[in-house]
Coordinates of C-alpha atoms in Angstrom, one line a residue:
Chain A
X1 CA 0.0 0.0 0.0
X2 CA 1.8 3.3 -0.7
X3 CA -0.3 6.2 0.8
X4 CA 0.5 7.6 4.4
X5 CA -2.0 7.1 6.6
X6 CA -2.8 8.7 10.1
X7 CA -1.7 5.9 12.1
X8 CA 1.4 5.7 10.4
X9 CA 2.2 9.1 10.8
X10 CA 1.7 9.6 14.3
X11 CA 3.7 6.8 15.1
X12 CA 6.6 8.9 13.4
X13 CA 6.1 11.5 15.7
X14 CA 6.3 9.5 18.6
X15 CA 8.9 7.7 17.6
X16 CA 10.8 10.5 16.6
X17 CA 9.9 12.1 20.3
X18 CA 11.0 8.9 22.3
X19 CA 14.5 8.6 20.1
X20 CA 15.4 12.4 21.0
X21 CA 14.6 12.2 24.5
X22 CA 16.3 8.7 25.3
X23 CA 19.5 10.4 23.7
X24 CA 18.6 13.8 25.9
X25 CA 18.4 15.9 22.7
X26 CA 17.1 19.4 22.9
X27 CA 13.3 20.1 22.4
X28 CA 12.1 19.3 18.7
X29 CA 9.5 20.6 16.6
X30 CA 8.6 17.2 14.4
X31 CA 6.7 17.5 11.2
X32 CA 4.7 14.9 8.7
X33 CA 3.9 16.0 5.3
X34 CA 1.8 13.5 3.0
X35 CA 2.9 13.2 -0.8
X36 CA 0.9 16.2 -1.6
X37 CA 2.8 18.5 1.1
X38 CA -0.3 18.5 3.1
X39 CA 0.5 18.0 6.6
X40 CA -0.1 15.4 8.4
X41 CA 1.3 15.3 11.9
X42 CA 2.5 17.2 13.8
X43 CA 4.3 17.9 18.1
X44 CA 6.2 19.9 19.3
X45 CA 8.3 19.1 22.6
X46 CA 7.6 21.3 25.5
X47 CA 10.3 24.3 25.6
X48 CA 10.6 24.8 21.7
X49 CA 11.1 28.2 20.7
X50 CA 8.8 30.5 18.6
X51 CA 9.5 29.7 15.2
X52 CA 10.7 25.8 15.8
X53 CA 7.8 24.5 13.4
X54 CA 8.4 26.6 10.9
X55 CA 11.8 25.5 10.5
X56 CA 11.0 21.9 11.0
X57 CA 8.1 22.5 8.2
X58 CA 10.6 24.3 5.9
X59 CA 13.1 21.2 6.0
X60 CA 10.0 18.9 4.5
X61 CA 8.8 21.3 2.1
X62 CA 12.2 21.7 0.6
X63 CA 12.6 18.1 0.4
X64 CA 9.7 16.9 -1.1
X65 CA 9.8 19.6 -3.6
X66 CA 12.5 18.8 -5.4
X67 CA 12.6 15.1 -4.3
X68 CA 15.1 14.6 -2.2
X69 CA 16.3 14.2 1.1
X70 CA 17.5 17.7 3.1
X71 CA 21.4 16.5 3.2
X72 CA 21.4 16.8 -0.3
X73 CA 20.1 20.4 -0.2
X74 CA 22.9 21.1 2.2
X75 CA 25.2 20.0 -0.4
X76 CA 23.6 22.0 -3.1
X77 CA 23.6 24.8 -0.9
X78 CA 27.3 24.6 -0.9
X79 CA 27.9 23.8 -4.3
X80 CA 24.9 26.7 -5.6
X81 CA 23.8 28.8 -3.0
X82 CA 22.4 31.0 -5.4
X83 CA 19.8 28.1 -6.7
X84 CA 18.9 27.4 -3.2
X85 CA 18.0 31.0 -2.7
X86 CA 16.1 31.1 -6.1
X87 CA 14.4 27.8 -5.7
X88 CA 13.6 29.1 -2.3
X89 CA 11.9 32.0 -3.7
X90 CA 10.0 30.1 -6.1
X91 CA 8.2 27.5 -4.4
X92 CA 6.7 29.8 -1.7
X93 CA 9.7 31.3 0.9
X94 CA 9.8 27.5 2.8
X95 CA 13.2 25.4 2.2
X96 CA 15.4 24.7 5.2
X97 CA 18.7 23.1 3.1
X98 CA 20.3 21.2 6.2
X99 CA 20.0 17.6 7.1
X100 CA 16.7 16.7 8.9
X101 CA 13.8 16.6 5.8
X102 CA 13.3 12.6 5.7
X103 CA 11.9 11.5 2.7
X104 CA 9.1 8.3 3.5
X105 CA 9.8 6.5 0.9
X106 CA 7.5 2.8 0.2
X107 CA 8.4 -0.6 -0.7
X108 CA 8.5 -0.1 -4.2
X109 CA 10.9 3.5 -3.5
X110 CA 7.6 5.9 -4.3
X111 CA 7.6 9.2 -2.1
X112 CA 4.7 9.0 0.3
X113 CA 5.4 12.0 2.5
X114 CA 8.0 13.2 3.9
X115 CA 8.9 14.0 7.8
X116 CA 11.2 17.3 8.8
X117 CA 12.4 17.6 12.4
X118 CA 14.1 20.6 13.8
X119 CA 15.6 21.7 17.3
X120 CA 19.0 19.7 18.3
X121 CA 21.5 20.0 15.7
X122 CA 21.3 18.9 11.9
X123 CA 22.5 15.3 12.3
X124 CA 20.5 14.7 15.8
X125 CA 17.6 15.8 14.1
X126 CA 18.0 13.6 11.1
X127 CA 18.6 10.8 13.6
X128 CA 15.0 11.0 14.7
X129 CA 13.4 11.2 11.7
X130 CA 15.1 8.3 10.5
X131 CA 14.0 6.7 13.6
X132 CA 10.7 7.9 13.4
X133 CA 9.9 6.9 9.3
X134 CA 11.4 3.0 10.3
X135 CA 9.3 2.9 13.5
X136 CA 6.2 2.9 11.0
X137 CA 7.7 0.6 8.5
X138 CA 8.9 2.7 5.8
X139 CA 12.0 3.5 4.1
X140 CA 14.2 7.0 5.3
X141 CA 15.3 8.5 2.5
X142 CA 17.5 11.4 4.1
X143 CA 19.5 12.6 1.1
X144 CA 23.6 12.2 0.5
X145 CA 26.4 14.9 1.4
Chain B
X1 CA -0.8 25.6 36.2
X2 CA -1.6 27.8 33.2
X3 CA 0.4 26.9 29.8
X4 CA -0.5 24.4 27.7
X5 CA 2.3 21.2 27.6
X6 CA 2.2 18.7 24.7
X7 CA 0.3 15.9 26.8
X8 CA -2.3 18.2 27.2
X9 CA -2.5 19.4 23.4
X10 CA -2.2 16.0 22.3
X11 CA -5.2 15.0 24.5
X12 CA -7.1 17.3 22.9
X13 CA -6.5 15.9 19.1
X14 CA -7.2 12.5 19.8
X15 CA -10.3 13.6 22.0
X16 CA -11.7 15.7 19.5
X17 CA -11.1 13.1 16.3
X18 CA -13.1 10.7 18.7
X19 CA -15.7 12.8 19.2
X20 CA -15.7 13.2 15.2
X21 CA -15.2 9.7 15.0
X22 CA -18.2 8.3 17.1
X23 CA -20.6 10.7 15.8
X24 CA -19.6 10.0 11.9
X25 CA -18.1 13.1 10.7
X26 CA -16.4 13.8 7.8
X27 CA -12.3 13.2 8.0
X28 CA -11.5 16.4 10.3
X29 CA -8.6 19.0 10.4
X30 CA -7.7 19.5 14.2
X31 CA -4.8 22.0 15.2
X32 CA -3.6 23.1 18.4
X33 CA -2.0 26.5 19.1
X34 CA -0.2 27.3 22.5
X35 CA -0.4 31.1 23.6
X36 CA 2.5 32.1 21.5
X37 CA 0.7 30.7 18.0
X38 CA 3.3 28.4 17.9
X39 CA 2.0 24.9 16.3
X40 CA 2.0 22.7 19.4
X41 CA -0.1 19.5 18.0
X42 CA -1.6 18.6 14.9
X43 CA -3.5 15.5 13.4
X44 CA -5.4 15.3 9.5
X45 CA -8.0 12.5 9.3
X46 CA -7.4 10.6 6.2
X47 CA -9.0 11.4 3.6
X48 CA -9.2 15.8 4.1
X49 CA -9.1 17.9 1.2
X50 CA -5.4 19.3 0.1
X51 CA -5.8 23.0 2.3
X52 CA -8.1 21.7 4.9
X53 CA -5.1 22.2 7.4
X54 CA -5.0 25.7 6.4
X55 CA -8.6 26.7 7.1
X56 CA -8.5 25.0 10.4
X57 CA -5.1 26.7 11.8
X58 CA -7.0 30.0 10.2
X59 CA -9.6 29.4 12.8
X60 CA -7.3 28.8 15.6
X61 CA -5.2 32.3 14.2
X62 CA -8.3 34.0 13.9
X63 CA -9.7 33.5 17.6
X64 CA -5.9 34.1 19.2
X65 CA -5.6 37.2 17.2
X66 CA -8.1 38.7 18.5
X67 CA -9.0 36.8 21.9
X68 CA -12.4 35.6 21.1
X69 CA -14.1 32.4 19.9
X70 CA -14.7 32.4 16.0
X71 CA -18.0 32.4 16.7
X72 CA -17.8 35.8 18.1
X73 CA -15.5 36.3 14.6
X74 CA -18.6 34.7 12.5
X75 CA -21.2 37.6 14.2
X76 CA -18.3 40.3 13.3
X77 CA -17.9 39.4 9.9
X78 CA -21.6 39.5 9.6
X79 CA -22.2 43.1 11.5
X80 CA -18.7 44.5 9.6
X81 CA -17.7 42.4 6.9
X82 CA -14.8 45.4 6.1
X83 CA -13.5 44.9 9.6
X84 CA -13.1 41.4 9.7
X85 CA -11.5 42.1 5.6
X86 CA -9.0 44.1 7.3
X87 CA -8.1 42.4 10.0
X88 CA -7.1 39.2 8.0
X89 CA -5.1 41.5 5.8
X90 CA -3.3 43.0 9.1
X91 CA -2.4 40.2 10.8
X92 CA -0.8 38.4 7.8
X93 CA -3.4 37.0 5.7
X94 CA -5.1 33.6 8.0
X95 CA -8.6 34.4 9.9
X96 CA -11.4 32.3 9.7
X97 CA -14.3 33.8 10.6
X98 CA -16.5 31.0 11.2
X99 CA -17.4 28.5 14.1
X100 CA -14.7 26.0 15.2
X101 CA -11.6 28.0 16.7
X102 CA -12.4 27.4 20.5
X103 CA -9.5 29.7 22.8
X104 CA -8.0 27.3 25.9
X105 CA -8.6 29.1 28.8
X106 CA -7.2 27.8 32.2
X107 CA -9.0 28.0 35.5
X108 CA -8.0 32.0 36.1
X109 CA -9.7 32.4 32.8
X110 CA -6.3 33.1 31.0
X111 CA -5.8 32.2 27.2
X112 CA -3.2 29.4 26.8
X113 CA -3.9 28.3 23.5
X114 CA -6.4 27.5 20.8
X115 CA -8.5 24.6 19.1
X116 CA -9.4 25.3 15.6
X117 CA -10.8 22.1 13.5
X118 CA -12.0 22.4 9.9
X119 CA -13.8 19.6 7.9
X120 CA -17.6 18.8 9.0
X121 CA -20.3 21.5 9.4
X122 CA -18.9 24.4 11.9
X123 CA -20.7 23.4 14.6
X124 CA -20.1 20.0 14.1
X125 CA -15.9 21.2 14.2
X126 CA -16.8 23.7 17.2
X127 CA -18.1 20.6 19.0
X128 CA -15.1 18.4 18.8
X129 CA -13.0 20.8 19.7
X130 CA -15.0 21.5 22.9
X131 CA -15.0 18.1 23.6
X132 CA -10.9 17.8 22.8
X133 CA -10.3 21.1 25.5
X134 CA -12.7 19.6 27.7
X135 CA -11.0 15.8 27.9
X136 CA -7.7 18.1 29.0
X137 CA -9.1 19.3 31.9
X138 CA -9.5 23.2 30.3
X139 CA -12.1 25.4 29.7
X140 CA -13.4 26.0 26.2
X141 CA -14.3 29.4 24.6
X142 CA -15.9 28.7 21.7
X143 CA -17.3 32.6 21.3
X144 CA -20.6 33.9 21.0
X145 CA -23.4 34.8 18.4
Chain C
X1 CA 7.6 73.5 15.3
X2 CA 5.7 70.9 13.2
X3 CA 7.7 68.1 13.8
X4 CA 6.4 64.7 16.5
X5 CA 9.3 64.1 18.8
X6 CA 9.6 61.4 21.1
X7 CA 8.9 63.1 24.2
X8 CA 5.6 64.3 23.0
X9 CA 4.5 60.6 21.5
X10 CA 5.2 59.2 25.0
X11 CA 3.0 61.4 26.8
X12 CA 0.5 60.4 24.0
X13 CA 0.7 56.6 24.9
X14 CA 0.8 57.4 29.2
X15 CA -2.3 59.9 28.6
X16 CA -3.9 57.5 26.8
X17 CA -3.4 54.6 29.0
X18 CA -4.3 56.5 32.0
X19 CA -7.5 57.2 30.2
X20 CA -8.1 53.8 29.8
X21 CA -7.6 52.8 33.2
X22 CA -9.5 55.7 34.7
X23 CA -12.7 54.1 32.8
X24 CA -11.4 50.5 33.4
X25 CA -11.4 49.7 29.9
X26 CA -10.2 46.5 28.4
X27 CA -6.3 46.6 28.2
X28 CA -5.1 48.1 25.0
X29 CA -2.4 48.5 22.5
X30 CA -1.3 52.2 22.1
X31 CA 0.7 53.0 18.5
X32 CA 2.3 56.5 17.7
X33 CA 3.4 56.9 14.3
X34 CA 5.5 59.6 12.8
X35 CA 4.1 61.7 10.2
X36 CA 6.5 59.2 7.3
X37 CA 4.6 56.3 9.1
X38 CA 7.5 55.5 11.0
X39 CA 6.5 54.2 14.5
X40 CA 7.8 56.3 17.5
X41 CA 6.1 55.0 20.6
X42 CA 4.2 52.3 21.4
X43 CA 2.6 50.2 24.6
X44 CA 0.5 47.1 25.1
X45 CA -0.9 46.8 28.7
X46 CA -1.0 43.7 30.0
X47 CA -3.8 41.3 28.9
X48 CA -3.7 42.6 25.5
X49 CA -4.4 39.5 22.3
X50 CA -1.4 38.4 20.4
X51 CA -2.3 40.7 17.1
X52 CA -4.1 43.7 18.9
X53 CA -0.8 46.1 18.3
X54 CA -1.4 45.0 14.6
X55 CA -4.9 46.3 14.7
X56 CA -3.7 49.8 16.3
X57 CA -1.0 49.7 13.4
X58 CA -3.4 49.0 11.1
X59 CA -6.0 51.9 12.6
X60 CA -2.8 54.4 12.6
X61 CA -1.9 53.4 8.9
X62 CA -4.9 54.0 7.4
X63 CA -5.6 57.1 8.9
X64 CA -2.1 58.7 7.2
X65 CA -2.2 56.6 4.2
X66 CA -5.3 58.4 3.5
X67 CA -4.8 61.7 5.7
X68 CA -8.0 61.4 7.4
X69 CA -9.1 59.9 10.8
X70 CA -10.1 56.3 10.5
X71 CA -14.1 57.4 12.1
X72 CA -13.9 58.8 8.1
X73 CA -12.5 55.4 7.0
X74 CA -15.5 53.2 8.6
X75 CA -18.0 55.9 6.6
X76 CA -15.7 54.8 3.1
X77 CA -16.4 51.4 4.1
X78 CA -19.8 51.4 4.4
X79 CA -20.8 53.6 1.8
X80 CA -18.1 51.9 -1.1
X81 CA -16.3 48.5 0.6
X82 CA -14.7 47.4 -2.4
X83 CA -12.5 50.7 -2.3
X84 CA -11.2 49.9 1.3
X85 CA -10.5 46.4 0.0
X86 CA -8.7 47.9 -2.5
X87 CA -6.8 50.0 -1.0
X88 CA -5.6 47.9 2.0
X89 CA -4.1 45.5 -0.5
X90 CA -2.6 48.8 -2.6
X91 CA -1.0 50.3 0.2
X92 CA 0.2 46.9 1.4
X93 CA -2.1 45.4 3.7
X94 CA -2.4 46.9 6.6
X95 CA -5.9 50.2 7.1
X96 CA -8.1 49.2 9.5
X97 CA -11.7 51.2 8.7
X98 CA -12.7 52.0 12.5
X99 CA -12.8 54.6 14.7
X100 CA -9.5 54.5 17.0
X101 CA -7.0 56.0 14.3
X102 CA -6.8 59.4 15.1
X103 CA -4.3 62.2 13.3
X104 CA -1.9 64.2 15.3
X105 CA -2.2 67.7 14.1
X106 CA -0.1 70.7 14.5
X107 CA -1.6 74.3 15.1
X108 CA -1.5 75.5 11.7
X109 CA -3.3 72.0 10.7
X110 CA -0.4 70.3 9.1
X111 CA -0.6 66.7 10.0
X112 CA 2.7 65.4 11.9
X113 CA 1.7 62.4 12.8
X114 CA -1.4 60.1 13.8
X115 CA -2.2 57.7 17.1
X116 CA -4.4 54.2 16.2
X117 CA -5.7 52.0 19.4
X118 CA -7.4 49.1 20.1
X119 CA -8.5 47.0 22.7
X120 CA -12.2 48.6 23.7
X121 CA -15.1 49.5 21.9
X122 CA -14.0 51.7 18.9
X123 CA -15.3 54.5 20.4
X124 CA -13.5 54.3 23.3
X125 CA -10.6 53.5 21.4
X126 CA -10.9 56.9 19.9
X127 CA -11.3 58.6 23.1
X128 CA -8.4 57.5 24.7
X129 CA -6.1 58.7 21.1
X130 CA -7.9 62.1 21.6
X131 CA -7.2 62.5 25.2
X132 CA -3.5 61.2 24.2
X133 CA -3.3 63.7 21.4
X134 CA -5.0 66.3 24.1
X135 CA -2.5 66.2 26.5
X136 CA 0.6 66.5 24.4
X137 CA -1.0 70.3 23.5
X138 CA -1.9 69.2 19.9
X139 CA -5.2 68.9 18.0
X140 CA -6.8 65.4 17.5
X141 CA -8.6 64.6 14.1
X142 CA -10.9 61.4 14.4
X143 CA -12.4 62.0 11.4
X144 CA -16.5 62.3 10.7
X145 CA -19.5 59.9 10.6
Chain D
X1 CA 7.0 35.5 38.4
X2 CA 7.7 34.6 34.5
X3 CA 6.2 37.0 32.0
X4 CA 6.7 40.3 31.3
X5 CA 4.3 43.0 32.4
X6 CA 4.4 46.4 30.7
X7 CA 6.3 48.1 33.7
X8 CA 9.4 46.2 32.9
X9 CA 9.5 46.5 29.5
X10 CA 8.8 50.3 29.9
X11 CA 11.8 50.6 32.2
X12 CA 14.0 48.4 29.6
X13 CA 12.6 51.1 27.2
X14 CA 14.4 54.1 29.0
X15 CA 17.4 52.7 30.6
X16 CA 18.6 51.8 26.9
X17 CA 18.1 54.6 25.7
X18 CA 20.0 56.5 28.5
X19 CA 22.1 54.5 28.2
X20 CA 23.1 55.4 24.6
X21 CA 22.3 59.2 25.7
X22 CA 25.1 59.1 28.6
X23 CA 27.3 57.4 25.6
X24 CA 26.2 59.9 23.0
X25 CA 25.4 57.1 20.7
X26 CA 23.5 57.8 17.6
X27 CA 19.7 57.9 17.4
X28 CA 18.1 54.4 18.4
X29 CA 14.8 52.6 17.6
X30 CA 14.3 49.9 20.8
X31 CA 11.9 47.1 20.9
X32 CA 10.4 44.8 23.1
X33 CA 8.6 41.9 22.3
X34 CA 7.3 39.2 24.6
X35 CA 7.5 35.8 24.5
X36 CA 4.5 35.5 22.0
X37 CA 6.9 37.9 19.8
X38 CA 4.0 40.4 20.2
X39 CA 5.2 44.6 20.7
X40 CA 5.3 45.7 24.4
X41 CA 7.2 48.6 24.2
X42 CA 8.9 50.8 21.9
X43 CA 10.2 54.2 21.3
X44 CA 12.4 55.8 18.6
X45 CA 15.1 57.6 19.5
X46 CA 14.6 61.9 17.6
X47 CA 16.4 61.3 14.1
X48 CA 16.2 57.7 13.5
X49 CA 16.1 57.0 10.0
X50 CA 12.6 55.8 7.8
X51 CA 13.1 52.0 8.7
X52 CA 15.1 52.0 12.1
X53 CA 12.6 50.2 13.2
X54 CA 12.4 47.4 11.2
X55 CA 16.1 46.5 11.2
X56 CA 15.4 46.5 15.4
X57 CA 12.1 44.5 15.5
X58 CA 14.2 41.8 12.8
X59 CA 17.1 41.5 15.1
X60 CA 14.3 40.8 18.2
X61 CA 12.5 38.8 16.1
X62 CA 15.5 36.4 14.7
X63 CA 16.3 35.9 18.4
X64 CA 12.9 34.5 19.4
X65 CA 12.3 32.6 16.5
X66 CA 15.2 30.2 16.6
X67 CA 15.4 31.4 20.7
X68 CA 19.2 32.2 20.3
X69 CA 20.3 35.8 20.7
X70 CA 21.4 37.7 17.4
X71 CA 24.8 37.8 18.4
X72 CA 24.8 33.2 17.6
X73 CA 22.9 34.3 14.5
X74 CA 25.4 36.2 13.5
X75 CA 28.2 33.5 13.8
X76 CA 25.2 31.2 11.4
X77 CA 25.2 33.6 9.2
X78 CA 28.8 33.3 8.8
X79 CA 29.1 29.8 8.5
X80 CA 26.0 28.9 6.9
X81 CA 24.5 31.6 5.0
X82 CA 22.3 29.8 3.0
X83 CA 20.5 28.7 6.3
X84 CA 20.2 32.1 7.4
X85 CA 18.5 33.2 4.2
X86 CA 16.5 30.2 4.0
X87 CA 15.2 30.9 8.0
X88 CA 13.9 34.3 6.9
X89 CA 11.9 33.2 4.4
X90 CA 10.0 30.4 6.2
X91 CA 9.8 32.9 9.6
X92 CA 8.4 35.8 7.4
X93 CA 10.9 37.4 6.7
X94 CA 11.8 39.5 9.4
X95 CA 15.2 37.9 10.9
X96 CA 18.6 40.6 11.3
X97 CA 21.4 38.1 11.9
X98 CA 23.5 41.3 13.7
X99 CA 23.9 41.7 17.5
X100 CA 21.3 43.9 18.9
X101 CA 18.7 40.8 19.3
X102 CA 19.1 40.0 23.1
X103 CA 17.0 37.6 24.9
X104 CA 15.1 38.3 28.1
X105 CA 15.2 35.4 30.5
X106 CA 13.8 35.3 33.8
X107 CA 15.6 33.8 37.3
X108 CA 14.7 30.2 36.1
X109 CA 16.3 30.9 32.5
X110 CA 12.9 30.9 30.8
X111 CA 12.4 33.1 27.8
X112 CA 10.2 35.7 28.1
X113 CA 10.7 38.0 25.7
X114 CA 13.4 40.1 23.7
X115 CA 15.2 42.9 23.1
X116 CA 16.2 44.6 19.8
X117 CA 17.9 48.0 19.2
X118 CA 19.6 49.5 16.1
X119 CA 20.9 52.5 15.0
X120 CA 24.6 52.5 16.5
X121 CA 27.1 49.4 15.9
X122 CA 25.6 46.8 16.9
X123 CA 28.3 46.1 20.0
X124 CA 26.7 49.3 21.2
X125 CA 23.0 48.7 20.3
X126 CA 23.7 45.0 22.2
X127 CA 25.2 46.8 25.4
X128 CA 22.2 49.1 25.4
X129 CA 20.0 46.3 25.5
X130 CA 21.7 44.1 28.3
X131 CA 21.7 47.8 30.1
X132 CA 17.6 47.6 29.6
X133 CA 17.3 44.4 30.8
X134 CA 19.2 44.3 33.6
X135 CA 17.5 47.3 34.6
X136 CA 14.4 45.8 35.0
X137 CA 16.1 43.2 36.8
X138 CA 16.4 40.5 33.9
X139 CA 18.8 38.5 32.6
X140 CA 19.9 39.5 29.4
X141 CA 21.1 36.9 26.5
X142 CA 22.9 38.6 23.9
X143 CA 24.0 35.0 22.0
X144 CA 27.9 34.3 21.3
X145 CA 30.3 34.3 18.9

């Protein structure tokens, strides 16, 4: 089956939620998107601060709209900050290019939704998204340096 | 105590989706807000329409913005249609002037956050999210007409 | 001299505070802009919603944008709504059409600046600009019905 | 007690600005927001150019959105630009990665509001700002390099 459901979603979340506070990571914002960008789930920790979400939401927007995983934003970001900031521009004013936008990704490799997680630093944050998307079953798809 | 935590918020989403659930609804928006207007909690039904999301957090916006009900928002836009205009246009473009943002209040009567649920009739989205600020131990303000 | 300085756009927001409390109004949001739209001073009393100092902006900047007091704005937006529409979104979103944005005017009449609150009825709103505006020896102009 | 009240941002108000007075610093705009990143206070400084306060209210508002003061968004900037940028757009667009943005926290280290002041370099708009907070008795956090 290849559409994100509910269930699924919010299992992410609190997945995501139990890995960062086992590790005793700083508060995180923790965001599901379905394929269509619509979201989906959403917590945030006790203690984030103002804007948290938005960042978290901006790392999933950006990944699922150009289809890849926020580390490889990162690297484009290095390599053409100038298309970041254009692309940026284009789709709205929301793409966060640093590691922690998780493409979910099915069996068969389709994009069913992506999650974004924001708060502790890039790699933590990835960490429990990746966490999160396998707790449900699917396949993390957090984009190459 | 008198801010909201993220047990709390989350209490109130899956209250308020049963609610929606046991009395047949259609698939329901529901999005929590602490004091701030920071996203605290969020949970789409499957099955809700690609912006359904945005109308209910424009609910929730709507009734923080201006510390009433959306009810109370509804009875504005009726008496000054160019008021409530404005007003969207003010604070950056998301009021919903229609039944179903529902202010937390806590036992002092202070605001700590805000319901706002979009998908079913308004009063059918007003009543769920009494019932999810209720089932957290709060007070719902739902406005008046 | 024709110029607002900073001095005289504080008393504005104490005078009009102590106004307000002196009628135990609701709390309000005070704004004092300069006559290039500039803000100067500015106070929230406690209590006040998260975007009431937008809706005193938005009194204040409708009032200059169109050099008349915002009582003359609610008249436009009765009598022709589509040209307050219009105009809020030409002048960049922000003109609130009710009473409580009132112009700061020097003796010979020359406008130097303007006061917008909200918080109470929009009457009182206006009362407590005037008595602001009063107090720092200038004239108040509310605009007409 | 852990939320700001009027009186103490009104005192942060006019101990910066003495502050840069007794200095003879150049004209200042100073904000404060509260935790909500709503206006409290604010008063501009005679001579302060057209959009003084904008370049403040971004440095106040950068520091509450990602809760760091704008001294540690300045280092960001420096070593990731392209997240910088990328924040501004998905908070708004108002974000000033200078010093200037300094955090108010209270005896427990909770956030409850900020500080932002331009219109000198921004080592001296920063010093006027922890000069305002601790005033009102505060704990200023101005970020690090």
């Amino acid at each position: 089956m290849s559409e994100l459901n509910l269930e699924q979603a919010q299992t992410m979340v609190a997945a995501a939620l139990a890995h960062a506070r086992a590790n005793a990571m700083n508060p995180l914002a923790v965001c599901v998107l379905d394929a269509r960008g619509a979201l989906k789930a959403f917590a945030a920790e006790d203690g984030t601060s103002l804007n948290r979400a938005d960042i978290a939401r901006g790392k999933a927007n950006g990944a699922l709209a150009l289809g890849m995983g926020s580390r490889s934003l990162l690297k484009r970001a290095k390599d053409q900050p100038y298309f970041i900031s254009a692309a940026t521009a284009a789709i709205g004013g929301s793409l966060i290019p640093v590691p922690g936008g998780v493409l979910i990704r099915s069996g068969e490799g389709k994009i069913i939704g992506v999650v974004g997680i924001s708060g502790d630093t890039s790699d933590n944050d990835e960490a429990c998204a990746v966490a999160g998307i396998t707790a449900a079953g699917h396949l993390p798809d957090p984009g190459a340096d």
